[in-house]
Amino acid sequence: LNPESITLDPAAEAQLEQFVTDISSRFTQNDFHGVDHGSQVCMMTKKMLSRISTQLSGDQTEHAASDLHNRTFGISSDPLAQFAVVFASLVHHVEHEGVPNSQLVREEHPLAAKYNRRSISEQHSVAVSWEHLMQPQFADLRRCIFSEEADIRRFRQIVVNCVLATDFVDDDLLTLRKHRWEKAFVRGRTDDSTENLNRRATIVLEVIMQASDVFHATQNWHLYHKWNERHFFQAYKAFRSGRLTQDPSIFWYKSELLFFDEHVIPIAKQMSECGVFDSTGDEYLSFALSNRQQWAAKGGDYVASMMARYHGQEIEKGRSKRAFRRISLTASNATHGASSA
């Protein structure tokens, strides 16, 4: 009834902090798929989970807890599942290459062959993070997360499933998730079997992960534009370095509209339809529709302004480097003159 009453083993708590520190250092310095994004997604996941748990705040009774357990398909009283989705949120872009999976396939990158050209970045992030979690220095932390073999399997299964849910491009995964949704919430809307309740719980965890991953598009316009620009800069740098075949300034306007229509808005609708998040789904959908409307009206101009800012930053960097070289050369000459004297 009161998770705050649980006291963690200090050793496990210290190891958790060390794990987060270690994982944070393994993010690539990308404009978008970096540690800032991982941190934001992790915080959004925690926020969405709290929206579930705070439904109990007015009635701290076993009856209320039982009712919430049923309405959230068991998630509200499943600490392992909650921790797993937060864990997945933090690690899901560790060591991201800064380019889409399709580019890794095109380059015949070693990771593409290792993961059979499917969800490459996502699988790699899970592998890196899991390997680190299994290190001896995190023994107390692991005992805190799972104590039995069945818990280990379930924890890993949830983490893998949640991270793969952020692959919005793989057609097979998209089809699988669509069929699962129809089976759980459309055709199976009156099916309260354990199997279907577990299926619904799986979907809700995926929706939490997906909504958190596209958080910038379901919040205010300022936040959306900030992260959209960071994503554009990342893509444009990849193009300039020869790691994207097409200039993103050509397709960015239309691709963002598709992003809203095919991913962001459907995810927000699922949040409302699954009945777990109360008004949060409607709130996210409202922001998504507003951002989509503004992008449709102003997106072309924003792409032009992002291009201008990118090149302006590059010019300033060039000036700074030239100024640094001049200062270094002056200092070197002064030192040389002093030593000669």
Coordinates of C-alpha atoms in Angstrom, one line a residue:
L1 CA 0.0 0.0 0.0
N2 CA 2.9 2.4 0.7
P3 CA 6.0 1.8 -1.4
E4 CA 7.7 4.7 0.4
S5 CA 7.9 2.6 3.6
I6 CA 10.3 0.1 1.9
T7 CA 13.9 0.7 2.8
L8 CA 16.5 -0.3 0.3
D9 CA 19.7 -2.0 1.2
P10 CA 22.3 0.8 1.2
A11 CA 24.7 -1.4 -0.7
A12 CA 22.1 -2.0 -3.5
E13 CA 21.3 1.7 -3.5
A14 CA 24.9 2.7 -3.9
Q15 CA 25.3 0.1 -6.7
L16 CA 22.3 1.4 -8.5
E17 CA 23.8 4.9 -8.5
Q18 CA 27.1 3.5 -9.8
F19 CA 25.2 1.6 -12.5
V20 CA 23.4 4.7 -13.7
T21 CA 26.7 6.7 -13.7
D22 CA 28.4 3.9 -15.7
I23 CA 25.6 3.6 -18.2
S24 CA 25.4 7.4 -18.6
S25 CA 29.0 7.5 -19.6
R26 CA 28.4 5.0 -22.4
F27 CA 26.0 7.2 -24.3
T28 CA 27.5 8.6 -27.6
Q29 CA 27.6 12.4 -27.7
N30 CA 24.7 12.7 -30.2
D31 CA 22.6 15.8 -30.4
F32 CA 19.4 13.7 -29.9
H33 CA 20.1 10.1 -29.1
G34 CA 22.4 10.9 -26.1
V35 CA 22.3 10.9 -22.4
D36 CA 20.0 13.9 -22.2
H37 CA 17.4 12.0 -24.2
G38 CA 17.8 8.9 -22.0
S39 CA 17.4 11.0 -18.9
Q40 CA 14.2 12.7 -20.3
V41 CA 12.7 9.4 -21.3
C42 CA 13.5 7.8 -18.0
M43 CA 11.8 10.8 -16.2
M44 CA 8.7 10.6 -18.4
T45 CA 8.3 6.9 -17.7
K46 CA 8.5 7.5 -14.0
K47 CA 5.9 10.3 -14.4
M48 CA 3.5 8.0 -16.3
L49 CA 3.9 5.3 -13.7
S50 CA 3.3 7.8 -10.9
R51 CA 0.1 8.8 -12.7
I52 CA -1.1 5.2 -12.2
S53 CA 0.0 4.9 -8.6
T54 CA -1.3 8.3 -7.4
Q55 CA -4.8 7.1 -8.2
L56 CA -4.5 5.5 -4.8
S57 CA -3.6 8.7 -2.9
G58 CA -7.2 9.5 -1.8
D59 CA -8.0 6.0 -0.6
Q60 CA -5.1 4.0 1.0
T61 CA -7.1 0.8 1.6
E62 CA -6.6 -2.8 0.5
H63 CA -9.9 -2.6 -1.4
A64 CA -8.7 0.5 -3.4
A65 CA -5.3 -1.1 -4.0
S66 CA -7.1 -4.3 -5.3
D67 CA -9.3 -2.3 -7.6
L68 CA -6.3 -0.4 -9.0
H69 CA -4.5 -3.6 -9.5
N70 CA -7.3 -4.9 -11.6
R71 CA -7.7 -1.7 -13.6
T72 CA -4.0 -1.5 -14.4
F73 CA -3.8 -5.2 -15.3
G74 CA -1.5 -5.8 -12.3
I75 CA 1.1 -3.2 -13.1
S76 CA 0.3 -1.0 -10.1
S77 CA 1.3 -3.8 -7.7
D78 CA 4.2 -5.2 -9.8
P79 CA 7.4 -3.5 -8.7
L80 CA 9.6 -5.7 -11.0
A81 CA 7.6 -4.6 -14.1
Q82 CA 7.7 -1.0 -13.0
F83 CA 11.4 -1.0 -12.5
A84 CA 12.0 -2.9 -15.7
V85 CA 10.3 -0.3 -17.8
V86 CA 12.2 2.5 -16.1
F87 CA 15.4 0.6 -16.6
A88 CA 14.6 0.1 -20.3
S89 CA 13.9 3.8 -20.6
L90 CA 17.3 4.7 -19.3
V91 CA 19.3 2.3 -21.4
H92 CA 17.4 2.1 -24.7
H93 CA 19.8 4.3 -26.7
V94 CA 23.1 3.4 -25.1
E95 CA 26.0 3.6 -27.6
H96 CA 23.6 4.8 -30.4
E97 CA 25.5 5.4 -33.6
G98 CA 23.6 8.6 -34.4
V99 CA 22.1 7.1 -37.6
P100 CA 19.0 4.9 -38.3
N101 CA 19.2 1.2 -38.4
S102 CA 18.8 1.3 -42.2
Q103 CA 22.0 3.2 -42.5
L104 CA 23.9 0.6 -40.4
V105 CA 22.6 -2.1 -42.8
R106 CA 23.7 0.0 -45.7
E107 CA 27.1 0.4 -44.3
E108 CA 27.4 -3.3 -43.5
H109 CA 28.2 -2.3 -40.0
P110 CA 29.4 -5.2 -37.8
L111 CA 26.4 -4.6 -35.5
A112 CA 24.0 -5.2 -38.5
A113 CA 25.4 -8.7 -39.0
K114 CA 25.5 -9.4 -35.3
Y115 CA 21.8 -8.6 -34.9
N116 CA 20.5 -10.0 -38.2
R117 CA 19.7 -6.5 -39.5
R118 CA 16.7 -6.2 -37.2
S119 CA 16.3 -3.5 -34.5
I120 CA 20.1 -3.2 -34.4
S121 CA 20.6 -0.1 -32.2
E122 CA 17.9 -1.4 -29.8
Q123 CA 19.3 -4.9 -29.4
H124 CA 22.8 -3.5 -29.0
S125 CA 21.6 -1.2 -26.2
V126 CA 20.0 -4.1 -24.3
A127 CA 23.1 -6.3 -24.8
V128 CA 25.5 -3.6 -23.5
S129 CA 23.4 -2.7 -20.5
W130 CA 22.6 -6.3 -19.5
E131 CA 26.2 -7.3 -19.7
H132 CA 27.1 -4.4 -17.4
L133 CA 24.3 -5.3 -14.9
M134 CA 25.7 -8.8 -14.7
Q135 CA 29.1 -7.6 -13.5
P136 CA 30.2 -8.8 -10.0
Q137 CA 30.1 -5.3 -8.5
F138 CA 26.3 -5.2 -8.9
A139 CA 25.5 -8.4 -7.0
D140 CA 23.6 -6.6 -4.2
L141 CA 21.6 -4.6 -6.8
R142 CA 20.7 -7.7 -8.7
R143 CA 19.5 -9.4 -5.5
C144 CA 17.3 -6.4 -4.9
I145 CA 15.7 -6.7 -8.4
F146 CA 15.3 -10.4 -8.7
S147 CA 15.8 -13.3 -6.3
E148 CA 14.7 -16.2 -8.4
E149 CA 15.4 -17.5 -11.9
A150 CA 11.9 -16.9 -13.0
D151 CA 12.2 -13.2 -11.9
I152 CA 15.4 -12.8 -13.9
R153 CA 13.7 -14.2 -17.1
R154 CA 10.7 -12.0 -16.6
F155 CA 12.8 -8.9 -15.9
R156 CA 14.9 -9.4 -19.0
Q157 CA 11.8 -10.2 -21.1
I158 CA 10.1 -6.9 -20.1
V159 CA 13.3 -4.9 -20.7
V160 CA 13.8 -6.4 -24.2
N161 CA 10.2 -6.0 -25.1
C162 CA 10.1 -2.4 -24.0
V163 CA 13.3 -1.4 -25.8
L164 CA 12.2 -3.1 -29.0
A165 CA 8.9 -1.2 -28.7
T166 CA 10.9 2.0 -29.6
D167 CA 11.7 0.6 -33.0
F168 CA 9.0 2.4 -35.0
V169 CA 10.3 1.2 -38.4
D170 CA 10.4 -2.6 -38.3
D171 CA 7.2 -3.6 -40.2
D172 CA 7.0 -7.0 -38.6
L173 CA 7.1 -5.5 -35.1
L174 CA 4.5 -2.9 -36.1
T175 CA 2.2 -5.6 -37.4
L176 CA 2.7 -7.7 -34.3
R177 CA 1.8 -4.8 -32.0
K178 CA -1.2 -3.9 -34.1
H179 CA -2.6 -7.5 -33.9
R180 CA -1.9 -7.7 -30.2
W181 CA -3.8 -4.5 -29.6
E182 CA -6.8 -5.7 -31.5
K183 CA -6.7 -9.1 -29.7
A184 CA -6.5 -7.4 -26.3
F185 CA -8.6 -4.3 -26.5
V186 CA -10.9 -4.7 -29.6
R187 CA -11.9 -8.3 -30.2
G188 CA -11.0 -9.2 -26.6
R189 CA -12.6 -6.2 -24.8
T190 CA -14.7 -8.6 -22.8
D191 CA -12.1 -11.3 -22.4
D192 CA -10.9 -11.2 -18.7
S193 CA -8.8 -14.3 -18.9
T194 CA -5.4 -14.3 -17.2
E195 CA -3.8 -14.6 -20.7
N196 CA -5.6 -11.5 -22.0
L197 CA -4.9 -9.5 -18.8
N198 CA -1.2 -10.3 -19.2
R199 CA -1.4 -9.3 -22.9
R200 CA -3.0 -6.0 -21.9
A201 CA -0.3 -5.4 -19.3
T202 CA 2.4 -6.0 -21.9
I203 CA 0.7 -3.5 -24.2
V204 CA 0.4 -0.9 -21.5
L205 CA 4.2 -1.2 -20.7
E206 CA 4.9 -0.8 -24.4
V207 CA 2.7 2.3 -24.6
I208 CA 4.5 3.8 -21.6
M209 CA 7.8 3.2 -23.2
Q210 CA 6.7 4.5 -26.6
A211 CA 5.0 7.6 -25.2
S212 CA 8.1 8.4 -23.1
D213 CA 10.3 7.9 -26.2
V214 CA 8.4 10.5 -28.2
F215 CA 7.8 12.8 -25.2
H216 CA 8.8 15.9 -26.9
A217 CA 5.9 15.6 -29.4
T218 CA 3.3 15.3 -26.7
Q219 CA 4.3 18.3 -24.6
N220 CA 4.3 22.0 -25.3
W221 CA 5.4 23.5 -28.6
H222 CA 8.6 24.9 -27.2
L223 CA 9.8 21.5 -25.9
Y224 CA 8.8 19.8 -29.2
H225 CA 10.7 22.4 -31.3
K226 CA 13.8 22.2 -29.0
W227 CA 14.1 18.4 -29.4
N228 CA 13.0 18.4 -33.0
E229 CA 15.9 20.7 -33.8
R230 CA 18.3 18.5 -31.9
H231 CA 17.2 15.5 -33.9
F232 CA 17.5 17.5 -37.2
F233 CA 21.0 18.6 -36.3
Q234 CA 22.0 15.0 -35.6
A235 CA 20.6 13.9 -38.9
Y236 CA 22.2 16.8 -40.8
K237 CA 25.6 16.0 -39.3
A238 CA 25.3 12.4 -40.4
F239 CA 24.5 13.6 -43.9
R240 CA 27.4 16.0 -44.0
S241 CA 29.7 13.2 -42.8
G242 CA 28.5 10.8 -45.5
R243 CA 26.4 8.6 -43.2
L244 CA 23.0 9.6 -44.7
T245 CA 22.3 9.4 -48.4
Q246 CA 19.7 12.2 -48.5
D247 CA 19.8 15.8 -47.2
P248 CA 17.3 15.8 -44.2
S249 CA 16.3 19.4 -45.0
I250 CA 14.6 17.9 -48.1
F251 CA 12.4 15.4 -46.3
W252 CA 12.2 16.7 -42.7
Y253 CA 9.0 18.7 -43.1
K254 CA 7.0 15.7 -44.5
S255 CA 8.7 13.1 -42.2
E256 CA 7.6 15.0 -39.1
L257 CA 4.0 15.0 -40.3
L258 CA 4.2 11.3 -40.8
F259 CA 5.8 10.9 -37.4
F260 CA 2.8 12.6 -35.8
D261 CA 0.2 10.7 -38.0
E262 CA 1.7 7.2 -37.8
H263 CA 3.2 7.1 -34.3
V264 CA 2.6 10.0 -31.9
I265 CA -1.1 10.5 -32.3
P266 CA -1.9 6.8 -32.4
I267 CA 0.1 6.3 -29.2
A268 CA -1.7 9.1 -27.4
K269 CA -5.0 7.6 -28.5
Q270 CA -4.0 4.2 -27.1
M271 CA -3.2 5.8 -23.8
S272 CA -6.8 7.0 -23.6
E273 CA -8.3 3.8 -24.9
C274 CA -6.5 1.4 -22.6
G275 CA -8.2 3.1 -19.6
V276 CA -5.1 3.1 -17.3
F277 CA -3.9 6.7 -17.4
D278 CA -7.1 8.6 -16.7
S279 CA -6.8 12.1 -18.3
T280 CA -3.1 11.8 -19.2
G281 CA -3.8 10.3 -22.6
D282 CA -6.2 13.1 -23.5
E283 CA -3.6 15.7 -22.4
Y284 CA -0.9 14.1 -24.5
L285 CA -3.2 13.8 -27.5
S286 CA -4.2 17.5 -27.2
F287 CA -0.5 18.6 -27.3
A288 CA 0.3 16.2 -30.1
L289 CA -2.6 17.5 -32.3
S290 CA -1.6 21.1 -31.5
N291 CA 2.1 20.5 -32.3
R292 CA 1.1 18.7 -35.5
Q293 CA -1.1 21.6 -36.6
Q294 CA 1.6 24.2 -35.9
W295 CA 4.2 22.1 -37.7
A296 CA 1.9 21.8 -40.7
A297 CA 1.6 25.5 -40.9
K298 CA 5.1 26.6 -40.0
G299 CA 7.3 23.5 -40.5
G300 CA 8.8 24.6 -43.8
D301 CA 10.0 27.9 -42.3
Y302 CA 11.3 26.1 -39.2
V303 CA 13.4 23.7 -41.4
A304 CA 15.0 26.8 -43.1
S305 CA 15.7 28.4 -39.7
M306 CA 17.2 25.2 -38.3
M307 CA 19.5 25.1 -41.3
A308 CA 20.5 28.7 -40.7
R309 CA 21.2 28.0 -37.1
Y310 CA 23.2 24.9 -37.9
H311 CA 25.4 26.7 -40.3
G312 CA 25.7 29.7 -38.0
Q313 CA 26.9 27.4 -35.2
E314 CA 29.4 25.8 -37.6
I315 CA 30.7 29.2 -38.6
E316 CA 31.1 30.2 -34.9
K317 CA 32.9 26.9 -34.2
G318 CA 35.2 27.7 -37.1
R319 CA 35.9 31.1 -35.7
S320 CA 36.6 29.8 -32.3
K321 CA 39.0 27.2 -33.6
R322 CA 40.9 29.8 -35.7
A323 CA 41.0 32.1 -32.6
F324 CA 42.3 29.2 -30.5
R325 CA 45.0 28.4 -33.0
R326 CA 46.0 32.1 -33.1
I327 CA 46.2 32.2 -29.3
S328 CA 48.1 29.0 -29.2
L329 CA 50.6 30.2 -31.8
T330 CA 51.1 33.5 -30.0
A331 CA 51.7 31.7 -26.7
S332 CA 54.1 29.3 -28.4
N333 CA 56.1 32.1 -30.0
A334 CA 56.2 34.0 -26.7
T335 CA 57.5 30.9 -24.9
H336 CA 60.0 30.2 -27.6
G337 CA 61.2 33.8 -27.4
A338 CA 61.5 33.7 -23.6
S339 CA 63.5 30.4 -23.7
S340 CA 65.8 31.9 -26.4
A341 CA 66.4 35.0 -24.2

